[in-house]
Short mmCIF file of C-alpha atoms in Angstrom, two decimals:
data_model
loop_
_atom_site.label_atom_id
_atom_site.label_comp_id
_atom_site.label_asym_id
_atom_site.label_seq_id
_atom_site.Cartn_x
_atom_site.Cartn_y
_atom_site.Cartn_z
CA UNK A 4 31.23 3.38 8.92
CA UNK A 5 28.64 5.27 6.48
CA UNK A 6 25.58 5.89 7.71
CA UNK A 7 22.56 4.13 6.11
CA UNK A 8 18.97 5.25 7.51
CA UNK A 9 15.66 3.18 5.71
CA UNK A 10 12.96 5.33 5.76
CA UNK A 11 11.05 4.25 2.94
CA UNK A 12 9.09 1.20 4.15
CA UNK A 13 5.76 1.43 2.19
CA UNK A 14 8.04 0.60 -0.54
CA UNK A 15 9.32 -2.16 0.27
CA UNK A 16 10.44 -3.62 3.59
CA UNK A 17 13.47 -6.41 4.35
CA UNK A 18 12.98 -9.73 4.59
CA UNK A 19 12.70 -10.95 7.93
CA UNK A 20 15.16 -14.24 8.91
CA UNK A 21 12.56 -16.00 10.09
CA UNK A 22 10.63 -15.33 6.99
CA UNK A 23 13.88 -16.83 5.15
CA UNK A 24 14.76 -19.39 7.14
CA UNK A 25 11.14 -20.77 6.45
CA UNK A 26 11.45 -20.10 2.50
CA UNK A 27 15.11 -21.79 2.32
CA UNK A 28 13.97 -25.49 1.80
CA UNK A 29 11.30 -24.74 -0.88
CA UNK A 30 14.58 -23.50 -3.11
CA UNK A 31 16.78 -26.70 -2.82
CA UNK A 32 14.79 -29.58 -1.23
CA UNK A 33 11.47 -29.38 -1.60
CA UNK A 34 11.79 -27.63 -5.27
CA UNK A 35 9.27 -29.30 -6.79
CA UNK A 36 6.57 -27.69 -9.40
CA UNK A 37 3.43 -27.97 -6.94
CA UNK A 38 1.25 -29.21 -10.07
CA UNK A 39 2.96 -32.04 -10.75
CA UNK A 40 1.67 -35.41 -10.02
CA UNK A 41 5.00 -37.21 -8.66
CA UNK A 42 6.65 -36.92 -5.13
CA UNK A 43 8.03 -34.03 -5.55
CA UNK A 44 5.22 -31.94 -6.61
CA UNK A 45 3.73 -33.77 -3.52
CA UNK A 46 5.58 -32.18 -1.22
CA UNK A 47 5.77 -28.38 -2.85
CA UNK A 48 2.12 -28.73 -3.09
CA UNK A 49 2.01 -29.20 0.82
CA UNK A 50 3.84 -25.84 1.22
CA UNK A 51 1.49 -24.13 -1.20
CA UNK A 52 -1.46 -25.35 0.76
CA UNK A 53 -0.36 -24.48 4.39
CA UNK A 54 0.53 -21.07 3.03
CA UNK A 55 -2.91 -20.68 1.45
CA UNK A 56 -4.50 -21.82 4.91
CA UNK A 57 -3.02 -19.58 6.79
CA UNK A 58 -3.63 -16.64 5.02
CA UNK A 59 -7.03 -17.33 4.74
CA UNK A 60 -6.94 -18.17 8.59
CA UNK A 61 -5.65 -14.80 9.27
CA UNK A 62 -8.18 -12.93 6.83
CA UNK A 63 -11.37 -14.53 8.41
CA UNK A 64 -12.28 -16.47 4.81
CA UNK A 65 -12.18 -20.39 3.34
CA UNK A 66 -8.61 -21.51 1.97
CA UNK A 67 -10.65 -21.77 -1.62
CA UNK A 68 -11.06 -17.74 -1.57
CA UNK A 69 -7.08 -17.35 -1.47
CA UNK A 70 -5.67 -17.05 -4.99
CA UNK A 71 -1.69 -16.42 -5.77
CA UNK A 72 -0.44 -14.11 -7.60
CA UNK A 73 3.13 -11.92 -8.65
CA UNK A 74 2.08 -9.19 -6.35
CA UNK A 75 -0.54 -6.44 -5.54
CA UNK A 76 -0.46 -5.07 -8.72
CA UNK A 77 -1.44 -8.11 -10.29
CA UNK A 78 -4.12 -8.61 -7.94
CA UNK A 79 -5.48 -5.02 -8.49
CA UNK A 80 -5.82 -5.38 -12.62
CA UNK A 81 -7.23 -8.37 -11.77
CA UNK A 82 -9.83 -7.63 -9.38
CA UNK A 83 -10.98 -4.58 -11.96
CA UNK A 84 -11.02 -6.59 -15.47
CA UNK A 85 -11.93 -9.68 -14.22
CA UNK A 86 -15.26 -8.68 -12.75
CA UNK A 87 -16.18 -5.82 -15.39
CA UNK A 88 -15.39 -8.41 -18.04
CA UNK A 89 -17.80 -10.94 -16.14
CA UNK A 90 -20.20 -9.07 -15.26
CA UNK A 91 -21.04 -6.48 -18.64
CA UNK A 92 -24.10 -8.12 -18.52
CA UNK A 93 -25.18 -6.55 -15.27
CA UNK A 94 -23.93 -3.14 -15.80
CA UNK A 95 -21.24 -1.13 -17.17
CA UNK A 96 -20.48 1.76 -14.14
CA UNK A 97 -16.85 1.01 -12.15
CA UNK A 98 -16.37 3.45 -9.49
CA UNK A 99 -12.73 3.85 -7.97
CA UNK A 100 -11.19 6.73 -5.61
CA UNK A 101 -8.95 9.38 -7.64
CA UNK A 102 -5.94 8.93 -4.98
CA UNK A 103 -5.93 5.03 -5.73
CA UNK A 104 -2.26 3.31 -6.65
CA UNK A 105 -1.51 3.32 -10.26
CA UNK A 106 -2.21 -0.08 -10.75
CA UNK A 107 -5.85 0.52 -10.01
CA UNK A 108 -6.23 3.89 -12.08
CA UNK A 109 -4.29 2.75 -15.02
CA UNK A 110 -6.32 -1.05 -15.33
CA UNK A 111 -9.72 1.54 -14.78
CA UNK A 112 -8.61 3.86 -18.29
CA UNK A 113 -7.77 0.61 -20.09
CA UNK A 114 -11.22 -0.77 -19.23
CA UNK A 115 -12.56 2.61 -20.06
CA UNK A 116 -10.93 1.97 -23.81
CA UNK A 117 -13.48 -1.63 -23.54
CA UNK A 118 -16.44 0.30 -22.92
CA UNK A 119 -16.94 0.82 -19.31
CA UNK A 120 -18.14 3.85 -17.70
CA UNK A 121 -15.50 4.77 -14.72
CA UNK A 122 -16.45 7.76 -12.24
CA UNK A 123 -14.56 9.15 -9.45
CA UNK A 124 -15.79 9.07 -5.49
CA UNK A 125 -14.20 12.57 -4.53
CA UNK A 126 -12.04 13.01 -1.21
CA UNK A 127 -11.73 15.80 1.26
CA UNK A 128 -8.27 18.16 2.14
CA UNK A 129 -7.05 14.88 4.12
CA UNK A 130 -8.03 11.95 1.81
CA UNK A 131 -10.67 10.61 3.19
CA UNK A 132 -13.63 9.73 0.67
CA UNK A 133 -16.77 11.71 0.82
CA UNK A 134 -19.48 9.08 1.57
CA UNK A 135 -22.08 11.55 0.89
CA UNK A 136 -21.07 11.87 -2.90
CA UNK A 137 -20.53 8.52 -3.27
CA UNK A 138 -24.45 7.91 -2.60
CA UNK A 139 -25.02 10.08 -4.80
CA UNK A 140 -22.95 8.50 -7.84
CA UNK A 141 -23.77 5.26 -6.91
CA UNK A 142 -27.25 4.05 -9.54
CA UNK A 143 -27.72 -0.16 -10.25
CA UNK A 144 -25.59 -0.44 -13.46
CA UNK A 145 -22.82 -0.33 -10.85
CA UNK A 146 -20.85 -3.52 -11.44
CA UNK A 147 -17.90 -2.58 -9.06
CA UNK A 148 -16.80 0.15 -6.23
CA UNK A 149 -13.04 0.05 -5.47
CA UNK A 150 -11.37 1.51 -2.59
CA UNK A 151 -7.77 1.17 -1.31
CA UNK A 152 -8.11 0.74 2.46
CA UNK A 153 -5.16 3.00 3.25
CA UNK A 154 -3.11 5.28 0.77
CA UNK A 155 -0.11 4.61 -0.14
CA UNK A 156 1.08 7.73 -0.34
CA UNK A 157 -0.66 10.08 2.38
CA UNK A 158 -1.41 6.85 4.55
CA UNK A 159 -5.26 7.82 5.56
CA UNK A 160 -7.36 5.06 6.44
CA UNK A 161 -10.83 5.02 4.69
CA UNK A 162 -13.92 3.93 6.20
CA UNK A 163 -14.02 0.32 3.77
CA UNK A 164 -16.69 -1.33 6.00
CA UNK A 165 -19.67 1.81 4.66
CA UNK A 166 -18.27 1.67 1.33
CA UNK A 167 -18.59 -1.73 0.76
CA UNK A 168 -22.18 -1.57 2.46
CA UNK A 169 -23.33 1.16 -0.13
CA UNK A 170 -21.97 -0.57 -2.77
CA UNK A 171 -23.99 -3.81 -1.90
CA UNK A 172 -27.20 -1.80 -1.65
CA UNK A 173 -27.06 -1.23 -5.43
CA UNK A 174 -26.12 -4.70 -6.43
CA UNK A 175 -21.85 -3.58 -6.83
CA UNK A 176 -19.35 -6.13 -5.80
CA UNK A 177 -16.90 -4.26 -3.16
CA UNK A 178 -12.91 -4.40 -3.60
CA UNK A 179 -10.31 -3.25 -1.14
CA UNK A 180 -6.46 -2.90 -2.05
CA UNK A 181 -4.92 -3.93 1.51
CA UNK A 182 -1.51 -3.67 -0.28
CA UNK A 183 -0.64 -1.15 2.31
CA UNK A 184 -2.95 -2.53 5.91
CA UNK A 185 -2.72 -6.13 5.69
CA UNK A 186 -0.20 -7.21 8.47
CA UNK A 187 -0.61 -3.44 9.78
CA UNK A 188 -4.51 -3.56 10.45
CA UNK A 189 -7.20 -6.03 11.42
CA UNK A 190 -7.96 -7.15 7.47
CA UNK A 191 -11.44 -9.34 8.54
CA UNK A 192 -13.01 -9.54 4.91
CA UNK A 193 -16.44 -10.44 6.57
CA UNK A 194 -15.80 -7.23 9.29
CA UNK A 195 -14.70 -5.26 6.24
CA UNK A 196 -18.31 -6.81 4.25
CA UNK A 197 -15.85 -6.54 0.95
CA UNK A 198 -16.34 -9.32 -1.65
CA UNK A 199 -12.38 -8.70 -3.18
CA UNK A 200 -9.41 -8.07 -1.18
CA UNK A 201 -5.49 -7.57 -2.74
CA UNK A 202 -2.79 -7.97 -0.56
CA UNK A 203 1.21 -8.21 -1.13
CA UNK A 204 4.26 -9.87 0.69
CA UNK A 205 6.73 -7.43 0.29
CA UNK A 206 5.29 -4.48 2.27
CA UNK A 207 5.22 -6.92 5.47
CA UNK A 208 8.92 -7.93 5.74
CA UNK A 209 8.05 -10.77 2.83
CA UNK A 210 9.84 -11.82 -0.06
CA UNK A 211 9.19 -9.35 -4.12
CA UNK A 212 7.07 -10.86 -6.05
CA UNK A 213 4.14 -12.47 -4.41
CA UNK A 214 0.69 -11.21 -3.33
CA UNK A 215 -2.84 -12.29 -3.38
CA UNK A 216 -6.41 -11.51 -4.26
CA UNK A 217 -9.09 -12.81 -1.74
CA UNK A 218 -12.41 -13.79 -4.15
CA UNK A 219 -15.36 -14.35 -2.05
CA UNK A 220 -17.01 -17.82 -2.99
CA UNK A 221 -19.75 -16.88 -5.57
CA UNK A 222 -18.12 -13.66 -6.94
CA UNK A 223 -18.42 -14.61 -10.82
CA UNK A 224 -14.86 -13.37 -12.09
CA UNK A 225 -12.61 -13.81 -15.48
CA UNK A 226 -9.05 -14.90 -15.57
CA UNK A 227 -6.67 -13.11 -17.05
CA UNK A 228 -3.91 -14.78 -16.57
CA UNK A 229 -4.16 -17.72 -18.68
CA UNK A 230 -1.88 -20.48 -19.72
CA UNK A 231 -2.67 -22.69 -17.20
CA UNK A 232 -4.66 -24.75 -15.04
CA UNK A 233 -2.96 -23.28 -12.04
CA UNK A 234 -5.20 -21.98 -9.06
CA UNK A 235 -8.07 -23.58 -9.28
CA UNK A 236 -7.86 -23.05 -13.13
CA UNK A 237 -8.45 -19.15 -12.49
CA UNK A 238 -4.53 -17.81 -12.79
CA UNK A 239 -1.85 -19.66 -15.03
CA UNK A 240 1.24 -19.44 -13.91
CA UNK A 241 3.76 -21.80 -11.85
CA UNK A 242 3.35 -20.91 -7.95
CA UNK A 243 5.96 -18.82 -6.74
CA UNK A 244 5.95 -21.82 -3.95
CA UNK A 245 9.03 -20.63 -1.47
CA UNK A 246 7.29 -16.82 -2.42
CA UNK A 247 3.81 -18.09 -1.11
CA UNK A 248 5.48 -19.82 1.83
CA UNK A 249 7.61 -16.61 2.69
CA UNK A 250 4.16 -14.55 2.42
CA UNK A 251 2.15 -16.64 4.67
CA UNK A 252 5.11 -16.49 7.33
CA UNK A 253 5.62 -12.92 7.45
CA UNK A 254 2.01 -12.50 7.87
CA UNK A 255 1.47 -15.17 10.34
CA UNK A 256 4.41 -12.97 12.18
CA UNK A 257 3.05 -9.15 11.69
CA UNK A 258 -0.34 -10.46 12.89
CA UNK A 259 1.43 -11.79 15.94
CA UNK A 260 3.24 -8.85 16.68
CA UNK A 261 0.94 -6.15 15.31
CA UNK A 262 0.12 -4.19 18.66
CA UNK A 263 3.72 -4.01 19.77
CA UNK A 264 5.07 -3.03 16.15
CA UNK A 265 1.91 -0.66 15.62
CA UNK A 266 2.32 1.16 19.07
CA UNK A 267 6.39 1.39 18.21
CA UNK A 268 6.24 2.45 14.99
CA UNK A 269 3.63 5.02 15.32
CA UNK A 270 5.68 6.41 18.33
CA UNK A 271 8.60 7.05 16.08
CA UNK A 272 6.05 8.67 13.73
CA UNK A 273 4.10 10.91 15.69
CA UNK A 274 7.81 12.63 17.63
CA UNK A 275 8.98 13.07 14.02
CA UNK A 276 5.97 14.81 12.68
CA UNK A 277 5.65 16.47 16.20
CA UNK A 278 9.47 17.83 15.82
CA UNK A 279 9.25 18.37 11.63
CA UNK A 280 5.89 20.32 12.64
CA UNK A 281 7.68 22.77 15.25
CA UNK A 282 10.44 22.83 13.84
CA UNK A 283 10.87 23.81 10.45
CA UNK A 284 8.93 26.51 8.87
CA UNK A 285 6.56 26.52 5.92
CA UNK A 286 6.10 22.90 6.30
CA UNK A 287 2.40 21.07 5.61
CA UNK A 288 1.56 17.78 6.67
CA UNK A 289 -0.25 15.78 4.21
CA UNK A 290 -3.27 13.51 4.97
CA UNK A 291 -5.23 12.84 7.84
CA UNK A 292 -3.55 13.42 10.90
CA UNK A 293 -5.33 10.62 13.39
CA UNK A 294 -7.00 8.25 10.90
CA UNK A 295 -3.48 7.17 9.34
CA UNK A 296 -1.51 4.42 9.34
CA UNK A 297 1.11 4.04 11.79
CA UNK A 298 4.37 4.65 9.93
CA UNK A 299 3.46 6.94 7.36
CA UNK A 300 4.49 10.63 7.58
CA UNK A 301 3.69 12.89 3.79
CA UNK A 302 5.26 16.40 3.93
CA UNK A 303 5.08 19.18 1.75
CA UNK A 304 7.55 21.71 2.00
CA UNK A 305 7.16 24.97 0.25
CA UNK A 306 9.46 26.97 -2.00
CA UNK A 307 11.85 23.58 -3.01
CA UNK A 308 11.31 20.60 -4.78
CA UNK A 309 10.60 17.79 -3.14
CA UNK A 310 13.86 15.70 -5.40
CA UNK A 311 16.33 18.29 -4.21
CA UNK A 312 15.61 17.14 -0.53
CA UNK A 313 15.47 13.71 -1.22
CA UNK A 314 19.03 14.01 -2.56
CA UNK A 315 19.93 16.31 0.20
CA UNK A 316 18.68 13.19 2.48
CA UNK A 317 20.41 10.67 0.81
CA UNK A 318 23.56 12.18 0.54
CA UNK A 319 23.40 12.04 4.44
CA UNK A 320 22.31 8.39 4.31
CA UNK A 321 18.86 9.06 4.73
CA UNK A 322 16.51 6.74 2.23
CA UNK A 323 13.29 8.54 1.23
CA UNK A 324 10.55 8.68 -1.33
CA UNK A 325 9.33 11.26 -3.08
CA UNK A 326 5.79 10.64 -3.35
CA UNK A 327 5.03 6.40 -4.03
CA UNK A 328 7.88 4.59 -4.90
CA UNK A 329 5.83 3.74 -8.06
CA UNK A 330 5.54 7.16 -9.27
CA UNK A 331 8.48 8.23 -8.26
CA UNK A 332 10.31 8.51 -11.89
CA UNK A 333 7.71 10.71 -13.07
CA UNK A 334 8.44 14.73 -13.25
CA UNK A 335 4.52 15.17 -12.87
CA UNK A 336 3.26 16.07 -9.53
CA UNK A 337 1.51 13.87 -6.89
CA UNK A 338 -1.82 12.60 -8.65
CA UNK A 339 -2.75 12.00 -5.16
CA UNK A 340 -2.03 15.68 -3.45
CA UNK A 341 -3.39 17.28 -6.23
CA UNK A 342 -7.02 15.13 -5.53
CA UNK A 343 -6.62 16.83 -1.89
CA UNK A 344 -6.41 19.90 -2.93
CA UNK A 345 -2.49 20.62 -2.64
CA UNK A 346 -1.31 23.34 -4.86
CA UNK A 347 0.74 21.99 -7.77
CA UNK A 348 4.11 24.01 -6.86
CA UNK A 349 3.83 22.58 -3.05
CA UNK A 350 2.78 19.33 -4.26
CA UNK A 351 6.01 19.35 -6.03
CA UNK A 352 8.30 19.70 -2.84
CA UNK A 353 6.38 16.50 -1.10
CA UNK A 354 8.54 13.92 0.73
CA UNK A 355 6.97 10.16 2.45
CA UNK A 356 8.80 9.23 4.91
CA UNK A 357 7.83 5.45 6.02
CA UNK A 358 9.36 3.85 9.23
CA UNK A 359 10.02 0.23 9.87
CA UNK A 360 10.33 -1.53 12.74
CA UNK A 361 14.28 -1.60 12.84
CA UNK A 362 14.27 2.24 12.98
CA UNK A 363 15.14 4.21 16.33
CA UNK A 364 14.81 7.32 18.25
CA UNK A 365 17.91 8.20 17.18
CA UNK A 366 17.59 7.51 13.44
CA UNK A 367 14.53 10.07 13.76
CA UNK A 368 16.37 12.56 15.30
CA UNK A 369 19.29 12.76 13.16
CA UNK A 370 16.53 12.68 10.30
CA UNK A 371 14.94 15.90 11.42
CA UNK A 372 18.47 17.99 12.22
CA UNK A 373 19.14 16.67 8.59
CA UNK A 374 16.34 17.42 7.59
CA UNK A 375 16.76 20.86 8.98
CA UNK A 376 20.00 21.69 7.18
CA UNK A 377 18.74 20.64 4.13
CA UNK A 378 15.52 22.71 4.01
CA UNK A 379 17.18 25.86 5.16
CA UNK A 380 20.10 25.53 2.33
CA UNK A 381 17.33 24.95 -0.37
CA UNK A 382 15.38 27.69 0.64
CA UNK A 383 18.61 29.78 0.72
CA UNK A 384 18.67 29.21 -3.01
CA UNK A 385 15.25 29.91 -3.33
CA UNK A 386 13.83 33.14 -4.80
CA UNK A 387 10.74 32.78 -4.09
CA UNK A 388 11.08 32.01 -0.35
CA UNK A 389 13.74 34.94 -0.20
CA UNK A 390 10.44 36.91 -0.72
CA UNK A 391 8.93 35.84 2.47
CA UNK A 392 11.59 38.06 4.41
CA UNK A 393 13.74 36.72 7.59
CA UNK A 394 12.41 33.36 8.50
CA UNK A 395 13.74 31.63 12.00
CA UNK A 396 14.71 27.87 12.47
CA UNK A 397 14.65 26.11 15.63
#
């Protein structure tokens, strides 16, 4: 049998069966629209409701905070337009991180296009945002300070609880994308002091095409999304209701079995990068290497490109990214190693690998002797690293 090896998990995850056996009814039973006023939009509305409670549960806010949507991405332009487009009155200044997802930097130049001022919190060789320049950038026009809680790309953790307090102390509304932590780390929105919070399904064994944005009860914020009366009148749109169910399942089940899957995962992590890091030459690791999340390991390796590896890889059955899956059809470099300071020609030959918790010992270990091979036949054809002389390989 062909080997297969999924190592690409901050993409997307599979669908746990317990996660679809609790979605199955809501497709041919209980099918209803949930905003319908007979029986059967009775009953879908039930599913809806329990779904919204226990995220909500799980977050630490009230069911009413909880609003639906198609995904993260949804919830990230959201989060950005909705409160700059409320609030112009008390300000024009949005400040975001320049390693944020697409979603977030592409809504910020479109609301740049309205009007709004957008400045950039810088970040240090591993990520991690420079509190100390974000004082300094931070005045009372500030309507909004956005911050994903843990790349998606490099995987370092940012300290969310300071920036939201800074941000309050001028007035700012604080937003988190949790896209990447929710499920994976504690995701309190009154620990975290954070006023918006996105969050997906699919990065938590979930079903595509479902997230949410957490809105703190008074937070004065637009729709825009409309069509519809749907969600409390603030996103138009039929509910996704089996999606919603399937979403508040697999997070009712990472939350239960966080510390075992964190302390696996992050074991199968930390012997790959251990091995990758004594193993092959010329090899950096990108991000921070303690305050990351658990699966994610970012490599740069220098003289190649980081697409001829990832073919090399999946050729052997190995499934990697290079740099975010969203990015990943673009020819331009890393937006987020070049922030960090990576040169542009290593940033080029980067490679995230993401483990799940399906993976094995094994899986990592034929990754790395794969891995190996690869590297070494790439650099072969390399001119440049024929210039570095006789180089050994474990």
């Amino acid at each position: 049998m062909e080997k297969h090896i999924y190592f690409d998990h901050a993409a997307t995850t599979p669908v746990d069966e317990r996660v679809m056996q609790e979605m199955l009814p809501y497709f041919t039973e209980i099918f209803g629209n949930p905003n319908s006023q007979h029986y059967f939009g009775r009953e879908a509305v039930k599913g809806v409701d329990k779904a919204r409670d226990t995220i909500a549960k799980i977050i630490n806010a009230k069911p009413n905070e909880v609003y639906f949507t198609a995904g993260g991405t949804e919830a990230d332009n959201w989060a950005l337009k909705g409160i700059a487009r409320a609030n112009k009155n008390k300000g024009n200044k949005i400040i975001i991180s320049p390693i944020e997802h697409a979603a977030m930097l592409s809504t910020a130049k479109e609301l740049v296009k309205e009007g709004f001022v957008v400045e950039y919190m810088q970040v240090d060789k591993d990520g991690l945002v420079d509190l100390n320049h974000l004082k300094t950038i931070l005045t009372p026009g500030t309507i909004l300070v956005g911050c994903m809680m843990a790349n998606n790309e490099i995987g370092t953790i940012q300290p969310i609880k300071e920036i939201a307090k800074m941000a309050h102390e001028v007035g700012a509304f604080a937003f988190t994308d949790a896209v990447q932590t929710a499920g994976v780390l504690e995701t309190d929105v009154k620990e975290l002091g954070v006023d918006l919070m996105s969050m997906s399904s699919h990065k938590i064994y979930g079903p595509k095409g479902v997230g949410a944005l957490y809105v703190r009860n008074g937070v004065k914020i637009n729709s825009i999304l409309t069509g519809g009366h749907q969600e409390r009148m603030k996103r138009g749109g039929t509910t996704y209701v089996a999606g919603v169910v399937g979403f508040a399942k697999a997070f009712e089940l990472a939350v239960e079995e966080r510390e075992k899957n964190f302390e696996y995962v992050k074991g199968l992590r930390d012997r790959f990068i251990d091995r990758v890091m004594s193993e092959v030459p010329f090899v950096k690791l990108n991000g921070h290497r303690e305050k990351r999340l658990p699966a994610n390991a970012d490599f740069s390796f220098e003289f190649i490109e980081g697409e001829s590896i990832l073919f090399s890889l999946d050729l052997a059955g190995i499934a990697v990214s290079s740099g975010s899956a969203c990015s990943s059809g673009s020819l331009e470099p890393s937006h987020v190693l070049l922030a960090i300071g990576v040169p542009e020609a290593l940033a080029h030959g980067s490679i995230r690998f993401t483990f799940g918790k399906h993976n094995t010992i094994e899986e990592i270990d034929y990754a790395v002797e794969t891995i190996k091979t690869a590297v070494k036949r790439l650099r072969e054809m390399s001119p440049l690293f024929k210039a570095q002389g006789e180089i050994k390989y474990v």
